[in-house]
Amino acid sequence: PITSYQSGFNLIELMIVIFISSLLVTIAVPGFREIFSNNQSQSTAAELFRAFQMTRLEAIKRGAQVGICPLNSSLTSCNNGQWINGWNIFVDENRNGVFDQETDTLVTTHPALDTNIIVGPNNTAIIYNSSGFLLQGFGNYQVSSLNCTGNNVYQLNIATNGRIGLTQSSCP
């Protein structure tokens, strides 16, 4: 007599593997979302930190008053701007502390941020003088994500001498 052996999975074994896999995915996906969200807030805080530093260094390099301001929803001016819309770094040629398209020199524009990020306070232009000291906008700027967990709120502290500090604190 010839005996034949069948190899492979039967239907019950396949169903068990699919069930266990779906359980693992259900448990793992929310954790990945939190990690992604918290990494987004960290990278945004680092971007804003670099932008504040660049603004200060640009003021020293040019020997002029230089500012950074959050853009408004039309992305054309800084009036009623929000950091989430992006920002302009500009040479404040007329020294009025406000970005004027007609008179000021635009250094760079940063594109809009992800809508999952919260940055505040808004409506605040930060202006440095030619020595790198702050003329306007000192204080704390907070960066976090909508789904913030753990210690993933970032505070950018701009002192009157123009120095920028970055600290981390717990989510609300």
XYZ file of N, CA, C and O in Angstrom:
688
model
N 0.814 -1.180 0.000
C 0.000 0.000 0.000
C 0.868 1.257 0.000
O 1.856 1.330 0.694
N 0.439 2.234 -0.759
C 1.140 3.515 -0.837
C 0.485 4.473 0.136
O -0.730 4.651 0.131
N 1.329 5.078 0.982
C 0.803 6.076 1.932
C 1.240 7.460 1.484
O 2.365 7.661 1.069
N 0.346 8.351 1.545
C 0.682 9.729 1.173
C 0.468 10.631 2.392
O -0.468 10.456 3.154
N 1.387 11.553 2.522
C 1.288 12.509 3.619
C 0.977 13.882 3.058
O 1.588 14.303 2.091
N 0.034 14.501 3.672
C -0.265 15.866 3.269
C 0.438 16.815 4.232
O 0.432 16.611 5.441
N 1.053 17.836 3.676
C 1.720 18.812 4.534
C 1.019 20.160 4.356
O 0.375 20.399 3.348
N 1.204 21.044 5.352
C 0.565 22.348 5.295
C -0.285 22.579 6.530
O -0.216 21.841 7.510
N -1.093 23.610 6.476
C -1.947 23.967 7.597
C -3.376 23.557 7.299
O -3.842 23.646 6.173
N -4.038 23.124 8.350
C -5.467 22.895 8.158
C -6.213 24.181 8.496
O -5.630 25.168 8.948
N -7.468 24.213 8.282
C -8.271 25.414 8.441
C -8.272 25.927 9.879
O -8.179 27.132 10.123
N -8.313 25.059 10.843
C -8.350 25.478 12.248
C -7.026 26.137 12.640
O -7.015 27.170 13.310
N -5.912 25.570 12.219
C -4.610 26.178 12.533
C -4.491 27.570 11.898
O -4.004 28.510 12.526
N -4.957 27.706 10.694
C -4.915 28.982 9.997
C -5.778 30.021 10.714
O -5.374 31.174 10.881
N -6.955 29.623 11.175
C -7.842 30.541 11.903
C -7.204 30.990 13.215
O -7.326 32.161 13.594
N -6.522 30.101 13.905
C -5.863 30.455 15.166
C -4.749 31.472 14.911
O -4.620 32.461 15.633
N -3.956 31.267 13.866
C -2.876 32.194 13.528
C -3.449 33.577 13.177
O -2.941 34.606 13.617
N -4.505 33.627 12.406
C -5.132 34.903 12.045
C -5.679 35.602 13.286
O -5.520 36.814 13.447
N -6.294 34.867 14.188
C -6.842 35.438 15.416
C -5.736 36.036 16.285
O -5.846 37.170 16.765
N -4.654 35.314 16.478
C -3.541 35.800 17.304
C -2.896 37.021 16.655
O -2.578 38.009 17.321
N -2.736 37.000 15.347
C -2.153 38.146 14.628
C -3.020 39.389 14.771
O -2.511 40.487 14.993
N -4.318 39.236 14.646
C -5.204 40.390 14.771
C -5.184 40.940 16.192
O -5.277 42.156 16.389
N -5.059 40.086 17.197
C -4.936 40.548 18.578
C -3.670 41.383 18.763
O -3.706 42.453 19.387
N -2.558 40.912 18.231
C -1.294 41.640 18.358
C -1.357 43.001 17.665
O -0.878 43.999 18.194
N -1.947 43.058 16.497
C -2.074 44.321 15.772
C -2.964 45.287 16.547
O -2.665 46.482 16.651
N -4.050 44.799 17.118
C -4.969 45.640 17.890
C -4.276 46.251 19.098
O -4.527 47.401 19.454
N -3.392 45.516 19.707
C -2.675 46.009 20.879
C -1.554 46.970 20.470
O -1.325 47.985 21.118
N -0.859 46.702 19.383
C 0.333 47.464 19.008
C 0.039 48.799 18.322
O 0.759 49.766 18.537
N -0.993 48.901 17.511
C -1.233 50.104 16.710
C -1.419 51.365 17.553
O -0.815 52.393 17.249
N -2.223 51.363 18.631
C -2.341 52.596 19.424
C -1.003 53.060 20.003
O -0.737 54.256 20.070
N -0.155 52.129 20.403
C 1.165 52.483 20.915
C 2.014 53.158 19.862
O 2.737 54.125 20.143
N 1.943 52.696 18.630
C 2.701 53.320 17.541
C 2.192 54.729 17.257
O 2.971 55.622 16.946
N 0.891 54.928 17.356
C 0.326 56.265 17.147
C 0.861 57.248 18.178
O 1.189 58.382 17.864
N 0.926 56.819 19.439
C 1.452 57.680 20.500
C 2.907 58.020 20.251
O 3.321 59.175 20.397
N 3.695 57.031 19.882
C 5.116 57.261 19.607
C 5.272 58.247 18.461
O 6.056 59.198 18.539
N 4.520 58.053 17.393
C 4.595 58.946 16.237
C 4.190 60.369 16.621
O 4.858 61.343 16.261
N 3.106 60.494 17.362
C 2.604 61.797 17.770
C 3.618 62.528 18.654
O 3.884 63.721 18.467
N 4.198 61.824 19.621
C 5.168 62.441 20.518
C 6.456 62.807 19.776
O 7.070 63.834 20.066
N 6.870 61.997 18.813
C 8.051 62.329 18.012
C 7.799 63.566 17.156
O 8.705 64.361 16.926
N 6.567 63.725 16.683
C 6.210 64.915 15.895
C 6.364 66.183 16.728
O 6.893 67.182 16.241
N 5.902 66.154 17.960
C 6.015 67.354 18.801
C 7.479 67.642 19.124
O 7.892 68.807 19.156
N 8.276 66.610 19.324
C 9.697 66.808 19.591
C 10.408 67.428 18.383
O 11.179 68.382 18.519
N 10.126 66.927 17.187
C 10.789 67.472 16.003
C 10.305 68.894 15.699
O 11.082 69.734 15.245
N 9.034 69.190 15.971
C 8.525 70.545 15.771
C 9.188 71.522 16.735
O 9.562 72.631 16.345
N 9.348 71.107 17.986
C 10.034 71.964 18.965
C 11.471 72.222 18.523
O 11.965 73.358 18.626
N 12.137 71.213 17.991
C 13.510 71.384 17.505
C 13.549 72.331 16.298
O 14.450 73.170 16.187
N 12.567 72.232 15.402
C 12.487 73.133 14.246
C 12.299 74.582 14.692
O 12.944 75.492 14.163
N 11.401 74.780 15.631
C 11.139 76.131 16.126
C 12.358 76.680 16.864
O 12.708 77.856 16.712
N 13.020 75.844 17.629
C 14.247 76.231 18.331
C 15.298 76.712 17.321
O 15.904 77.761 17.488
N 15.500 75.929 16.248
C 16.465 76.312 15.206
C 16.045 77.611 14.507
O 16.893 78.438 14.180
N 14.746 77.782 14.288
C 14.265 79.008 13.641
C 14.524 80.225 14.523
O 14.945 81.279 14.028
N 14.283 80.111 15.833
C 14.553 81.213 16.753
C 16.056 81.532 16.767
O 16.450 82.696 16.746
N 16.880 80.472 16.783
C 18.334 80.671 16.754
C 18.774 81.334 15.455
O 19.608 82.235 15.459
N 18.221 80.859 14.344
C 18.571 81.427 13.043
C 18.219 82.909 12.986
O 18.982 83.721 12.449
N 17.064 83.263 13.531
C 16.629 84.658 13.548
C 17.623 85.512 14.331
O 18.040 86.590 13.877
N 18.021 85.031 15.480
C 18.989 85.760 16.315
C 20.325 85.907 15.599
O 20.912 86.987 15.555
N 20.818 84.820 15.029
C 22.108 84.863 14.335
C 22.052 85.746 13.092
O 23.032 86.414 12.749
N 20.913 85.748 12.423
C 20.736 86.600 11.245
C 20.805 88.077 11.643
O 21.382 88.903 10.925
N 20.240 88.420 12.792
C 20.287 89.797 13.283
C 21.731 90.210 13.568
O 22.160 91.308 13.199
N 22.479 89.319 14.196
C 23.885 89.620 14.507
C 24.701 89.711 13.216
O 25.486 90.643 13.029
N 24.501 88.766 12.308
C 25.249 88.731 11.051
C 25.001 89.978 10.205
O 25.924 90.580 9.667
N 23.754 90.389 10.098
C 23.392 91.535 9.259
C 23.571 92.871 9.970
O 23.521 93.916 9.331
N 23.718 92.819 11.297
C 23.807 94.068 12.057
C 22.521 94.858 11.941
O 22.531 96.084 11.842
N 21.395 94.144 11.939
C 20.089 94.782 11.721
C 19.051 94.143 12.636
O 19.279 93.105 13.238
N 17.906 94.778 12.700
C 16.779 94.243 13.457
C 16.117 93.152 12.618
O 15.706 93.406 11.490
N 16.040 91.926 13.158
C 15.477 90.791 12.428
C 14.410 90.137 13.287
O 14.556 90.031 14.505
N 13.321 89.694 12.643
C 12.216 89.094 13.378
C 11.736 87.790 12.778
O 12.074 87.433 11.648
N 10.951 87.099 13.572
C 10.256 85.899 13.132
C 8.813 86.046 13.595
O 8.558 86.500 14.717
N 7.875 85.696 12.726
C 6.469 85.854 13.102
C 5.649 84.691 12.532
O 5.946 84.185 11.452
N 4.616 84.271 13.267
C 3.728 83.224 12.758
C 2.825 83.756 11.652
O 2.392 84.905 11.700
N 2.563 82.917 10.662
C 1.742 83.330 9.524
C 0.257 83.204 9.829
O -0.159 82.352 10.618
N -0.541 84.028 9.164
C -1.993 83.913 9.308
C -2.520 82.823 8.367
O -1.756 82.212 7.620
N -3.815 82.596 8.374
C -4.398 81.497 7.591
C -4.250 81.686 6.085
O -4.238 80.712 5.340
N -4.111 82.930 5.617
C -3.921 83.153 4.178
C -2.446 82.993 3.782
O -2.118 83.054 2.598
N -1.563 82.817 4.777
C -0.126 82.606 4.582
C 0.561 83.792 3.905
O 1.613 83.641 3.287
N -0.031 84.969 4.011
C 0.539 86.143 3.363
C 1.063 87.175 4.347
O 1.870 88.015 3.983
N 0.594 87.143 5.578
C 1.051 88.131 6.552
C 1.096 87.494 7.935
O 0.669 86.370 8.142
N 1.611 88.264 8.876
C 1.732 87.779 10.255
C 0.650 88.352 11.166
O 0.666 88.104 12.362
N -0.264 89.143 10.627
C -1.358 89.675 11.436
C -2.260 88.523 11.866
O -2.735 87.762 11.039
N -2.482 88.392 13.163
C -3.282 87.299 13.738
C -2.735 85.935 13.322
O -3.476 85.012 13.034
N -1.421 85.818 13.290
C -0.775 84.590 12.848
C -0.803 83.482 13.883
O -0.991 83.714 15.074
N -0.620 82.283 13.390
C -0.525 81.098 14.241
C 0.681 80.290 13.775
O 0.863 80.075 12.574
N 1.484 79.801 14.724
C 2.702 79.060 14.394
C 2.386 77.821 13.564
O 3.202 77.396 12.747
N 1.209 77.243 13.733
C 0.818 76.039 12.990
C 0.789 76.309 11.483
O 0.981 75.409 10.668
N 0.579 77.583 11.077
C 0.531 77.950 9.656
C 1.911 78.147 9.044
O 2.021 78.393 7.852
N 2.954 78.068 9.863
C 4.311 78.337 9.406
C 4.755 79.706 9.887
O 4.050 80.360 10.659
N 5.941 80.155 9.447
C 6.459 81.439 9.908
C 7.398 82.064 8.881
O 7.907 81.404 8.000
N 7.549 83.374 9.030
C 8.479 84.160 8.219
C 9.611 84.648 9.101
O 9.365 85.103 10.229
N 10.820 84.589 8.571
C 11.955 85.268 9.185
C 12.264 86.436 8.250
O 12.394 86.246 7.037
N 12.372 87.626 8.814
C 12.492 88.821 7.984
C 13.415 89.853 8.618
O 13.593 89.877 9.837
N 14.017 90.696 7.771
C 14.780 91.848 8.241
C 13.774 92.994 8.374
O 13.117 93.367 7.405
N 13.669 93.510 9.577
C 12.704 94.565 9.876
C 13.300 95.920 9.488
O 13.779 96.679 10.328
N 13.277 96.207 8.194
C 13.931 97.403 7.639
C 13.381 98.696 8.242
O 14.144 99.618 8.522
N 12.087 98.775 8.454
C 11.503 100.006 8.999
C 11.426 100.001 10.530
O 10.880 100.913 11.130
N 11.934 98.930 11.144
C 12.101 98.816 12.600
C 10.802 99.040 13.389
O 10.815 99.591 14.474
N 9.681 98.538 12.825
C 8.406 98.702 13.531
C 7.951 97.426 14.246
O 6.884 97.398 14.846
N 8.733 96.342 14.167
C 8.395 95.110 14.871
C 7.324 94.277 14.214
O 6.809 93.334 14.799
N 6.968 94.613 12.951
C 5.922 93.911 12.216
C 6.439 93.616 10.815
O 7.134 94.449 10.226
N 6.093 92.450 10.264
C 6.506 92.123 8.904
C 5.653 92.889 7.903
O 4.443 92.735 7.848
N 6.309 93.744 7.110
C 5.643 94.500 6.050
C 6.206 94.032 4.715
O 7.399 94.211 4.455
N 5.375 93.461 3.868
C 5.838 92.926 2.598
C 6.475 93.984 1.705
O 7.394 93.683 0.945
N 5.998 95.219 1.788
C 6.489 96.277 0.907
C 7.881 96.753 1.295
O 8.683 97.113 0.442
N 8.182 96.797 2.589
C 9.435 97.411 3.034
C 10.451 96.435 3.618
O 11.645 96.699 3.549
N 10.018 95.340 4.203
C 10.937 94.413 4.874
C 11.480 93.367 3.915
O 10.831 93.018 2.922
N 12.656 92.855 4.235
C 13.298 91.825 3.422
C 12.978 90.456 4.010
O 13.297 90.187 5.171
N 12.363 89.597 3.225
C 12.039 88.250 3.665
C 13.287 87.381 3.564
O 13.892 87.263 2.503
N 13.679 86.761 4.668
C 14.853 85.882 4.682
C 14.435 84.470 4.305
O 15.015 83.856 3.420
N 13.414 83.952 4.967
C 12.916 82.611 4.668
C 11.496 82.441 5.202
O 11.076 83.156 6.105
N 10.791 81.488 4.619
C 9.449 81.127 5.073
C 9.436 79.643 5.388
O 9.945 78.841 4.617
N 8.855 79.299 6.511
C 8.711 77.890 6.889
C 7.292 77.456 6.567
O 6.341 78.168 6.874
N 7.119 76.269 5.964
C 5.764 75.817 5.612
C 4.928 75.466 6.847
O 5.442 75.355 7.958
N 3.667 75.256 6.608
C 2.720 74.914 7.684
C 3.124 73.616 8.373
O 3.731 72.731 7.772
N 2.761 73.516 9.644
C 3.039 72.324 10.437
C 1.888 71.334 10.328
O 0.811 71.678 9.844
N 2.093 70.145 10.815
C 1.045 69.129 10.859
C -0.074 69.609 11.773
O 0.177 70.225 12.810
N -1.293 69.329 11.414
C -2.446 69.799 12.205
C -2.570 69.088 13.551
O -3.379 69.483 14.376
N -1.771 68.064 13.782
C -1.779 67.344 15.047
C -0.944 68.062 16.116
O -0.933 67.665 17.259
N -0.273 69.135 15.737
C 0.637 69.845 16.634
C -0.027 71.113 17.176
O -0.745 71.804 16.473
N 0.253 71.403 18.450
C -0.242 72.618 19.102
C 0.976 73.455 19.481
O 1.883 72.963 20.153
N 1.001 74.716 19.042
C 2.082 75.641 19.389
C 1.447 76.928 19.881
O 0.527 77.452 19.269
N 1.948 77.446 20.982
C 1.399 78.694 21.488
C 2.393 79.403 22.375
O 3.381 78.817 22.780
N 2.223 80.651 22.679
C 1.115 81.489 22.231
C 1.295 81.930 20.783
O 2.399 81.918 20.255
N 0.205 82.323 20.162
C 0.226 82.797 18.781
C 0.243 84.315 18.755
O 0.277 84.964 19.796
N 0.168 84.866 17.552
C 0.084 86.323 17.337
C 1.278 87.094 17.889
O 1.166 88.271 18.179
N 2.406 86.444 18.087
C 3.541 87.107 18.705
C 4.745 87.096 17.783
O 5.295 86.035 17.492
N 5.165 88.251 17.319
C 6.407 88.354 16.564
C 7.560 88.430 17.557
O 7.448 89.034 18.626
N 8.666 87.805 17.217
C 9.867 87.836 18.045
C 10.894 88.652 17.271
O 11.217 88.329 16.129
N 11.373 89.717 17.885
C 12.285 90.636 17.207
C 13.601 90.719 17.987
O 13.602 90.948 19.197
N 14.725 90.542 17.251
C 16.064 90.673 17.832
C 16.729 91.927 17.285
O 16.538 92.281 16.116
N 17.544 92.585 18.124
C 18.306 93.724 17.628
C 19.632 93.238 17.040
O 19.923 92.042 17.045
N 20.444 94.157 16.571
C 21.683 93.800 15.881
C 22.714 93.131 16.788
O 23.656 92.516 16.308
N 22.532 93.213 18.094
C 23.427 92.543 19.040
C 22.904 91.174 19.465
O 23.536 90.487 20.269
N 21.730 90.780 18.964
C 21.153 89.491 19.317
C 20.302 89.519 20.573
O 19.881 88.480 21.058
N 20.051 90.725 21.096
C 19.192 90.854 22.266
C 17.739 90.964 21.808
O 17.444 91.478 20.740
N 16.871 90.480 22.654
C 15.454 90.460 22.319
C 14.818 91.823 22.540
O 14.988 92.437 23.585
N 14.087 92.292 21.544
C 13.349 93.543 21.663
C 11.879 93.289 21.944
O 11.212 94.078 22.597
N 11.366 92.170 21.432
C 9.926 91.901 21.506
C 9.708 90.397 21.447
O 10.367 89.697 20.685
N 8.783 89.903 22.265
C 8.352 88.511 22.172
C 8.976 87.532 23.132
O 8.859 86.341 22.945
N 9.650 88.004 24.183
C 10.254 87.046 25.095
C 9.207 86.333 25.931
O 8.104 86.819 26.115
N 9.572 85.159 26.402
C 8.655 84.365 27.205
C 8.719 82.906 26.819
O 9.688 82.445 26.218
N 7.683 82.168 27.159
C 7.626 80.730 26.901
C 6.718 80.415 25.729
O 5.625 80.962 25.625
N 7.175 79.500 24.896
C 6.388 78.986 23.775
C 6.286 77.484 23.981
O 7.287 76.820 24.218
N 5.086 76.972 23.923
C 4.834 75.566 24.225
C 4.498 74.798 22.954
O 3.711 75.262 22.138
N 5.087 73.599 22.815
C 4.836 72.727 21.677
C 4.419 71.363 22.220
O 5.101 70.781 23.063
N 3.286 70.853 21.721
C 2.833 69.512 22.095
C 1.959 68.967 20.974
O 1.662 69.661 20.010
N 1.550 67.739 21.122
C 0.645 67.149 20.132
C -0.754 67.052 20.736
O -0.927 67.134 21.954
N -1.744 66.869 19.895
C -3.118 66.733 20.380
C -3.271 65.513 21.270
O -4.034 65.514 22.218
N -2.547 64.443 20.948
C -2.636 63.186 21.709
C -1.430 63.022 22.616
O -0.862 61.940 22.705
N -1.048 64.067 23.291
C 0.158 64.079 24.106
C 0.078 63.072 25.255
O -0.942 62.988 25.948
N 1.149 62.290 25.437
C 1.246 61.356 26.554
C 2.653 61.421 27.134
O 3.616 61.708 26.430
N 2.770 61.169 28.418
C 4.090 61.152 29.056
C 4.681 62.543 29.190
O 3.980 63.528 29.376
N 5.997 62.614 29.080
C 6.723 63.886 29.180
C 7.032 64.418 27.796
O 8.183 64.442 27.376
N 6.033 64.842 27.075
C 6.230 65.267 25.697
C 5.661 66.637 25.386
O 5.201 66.893 24.284
N 5.701 67.525 26.370
C 5.414 68.934 26.137
C 6.763 69.638 26.156
O 7.569 69.429 27.054
N 7.030 70.434 25.141
C 8.318 71.124 25.025
C 8.109 72.617 25.204
O 7.236 73.210 24.579
N 8.906 73.212 26.082
C 8.853 74.648 26.356
C 10.094 75.299 25.768
O 11.206 74.913 26.096
N 9.883 76.273 24.893
C 10.978 77.091 24.395
C 10.941 78.388 25.178
O 9.950 79.120 25.112
N 11.981 78.664 25.914
C 12.033 79.853 26.741
C 13.020 80.829 26.123
O 14.193 80.512 25.977
N 12.545 82.019 25.759
C 13.412 83.039 25.182
C 13.608 84.118 26.231
O 12.669 84.790 26.640
N 14.862 84.270 26.657
C 15.198 85.271 27.670
C 15.426 86.630 27.001
O 15.614 86.717 25.788
N 15.435 87.691 27.796
C 15.623 89.042 27.249
C 16.997 89.219 26.614
O 17.168 90.063 25.741
N 17.994 88.407 27.024
C 19.312 88.510 26.404
C 19.359 87.773 25.059
O 20.383 87.736 24.394
N 18.216 87.170 24.656
C 18.121 86.508 23.360
C 18.387 85.022 23.388
O 18.148 84.324 22.406
N 18.892 84.513 24.488
C 19.189 83.074 24.563
C 17.900 82.268 24.628
O 16.916 82.669 25.226
N 17.989 81.087 24.011
C 16.816 80.224 23.893
C 17.084 78.932 24.654
O 18.126 78.297 24.447
N 16.164 78.561 25.506
C 16.269 77.301 26.232
C 15.140 76.373 25.822
O 14.060 76.816 25.443
N 15.411 75.079 25.883
C 14.406 74.082 25.531
C 14.289 73.096 26.681
O 15.277 72.466 27.064
N 13.101 72.999 27.273
C 12.858 72.044 28.354
C 11.670 71.166 28.012
O 10.858 71.509 27.172
N 11.601 70.070 28.713
C 10.551 69.078 28.477
C 9.739 68.928 29.760
O 10.306 68.921 30.858
N 8.418 68.811 29.619
C 7.578 68.618 30.794
C 6.466 67.626 30.469
O 6.323 67.178 29.341
N 5.659 67.312 31.471
C 4.620 66.316 31.281
C 3.380 66.893 30.605
O 3.101 68.087 30.699
N 2.663 66.029 29.947
C 1.437 66.419 29.241
C 0.349 66.760 30.245
O 0.321 66.215 31.349
N -0.577 67.647 29.862
C -1.669 68.016 30.777
C -2.645 66.866 30.977
O -2.742 65.976 30.232
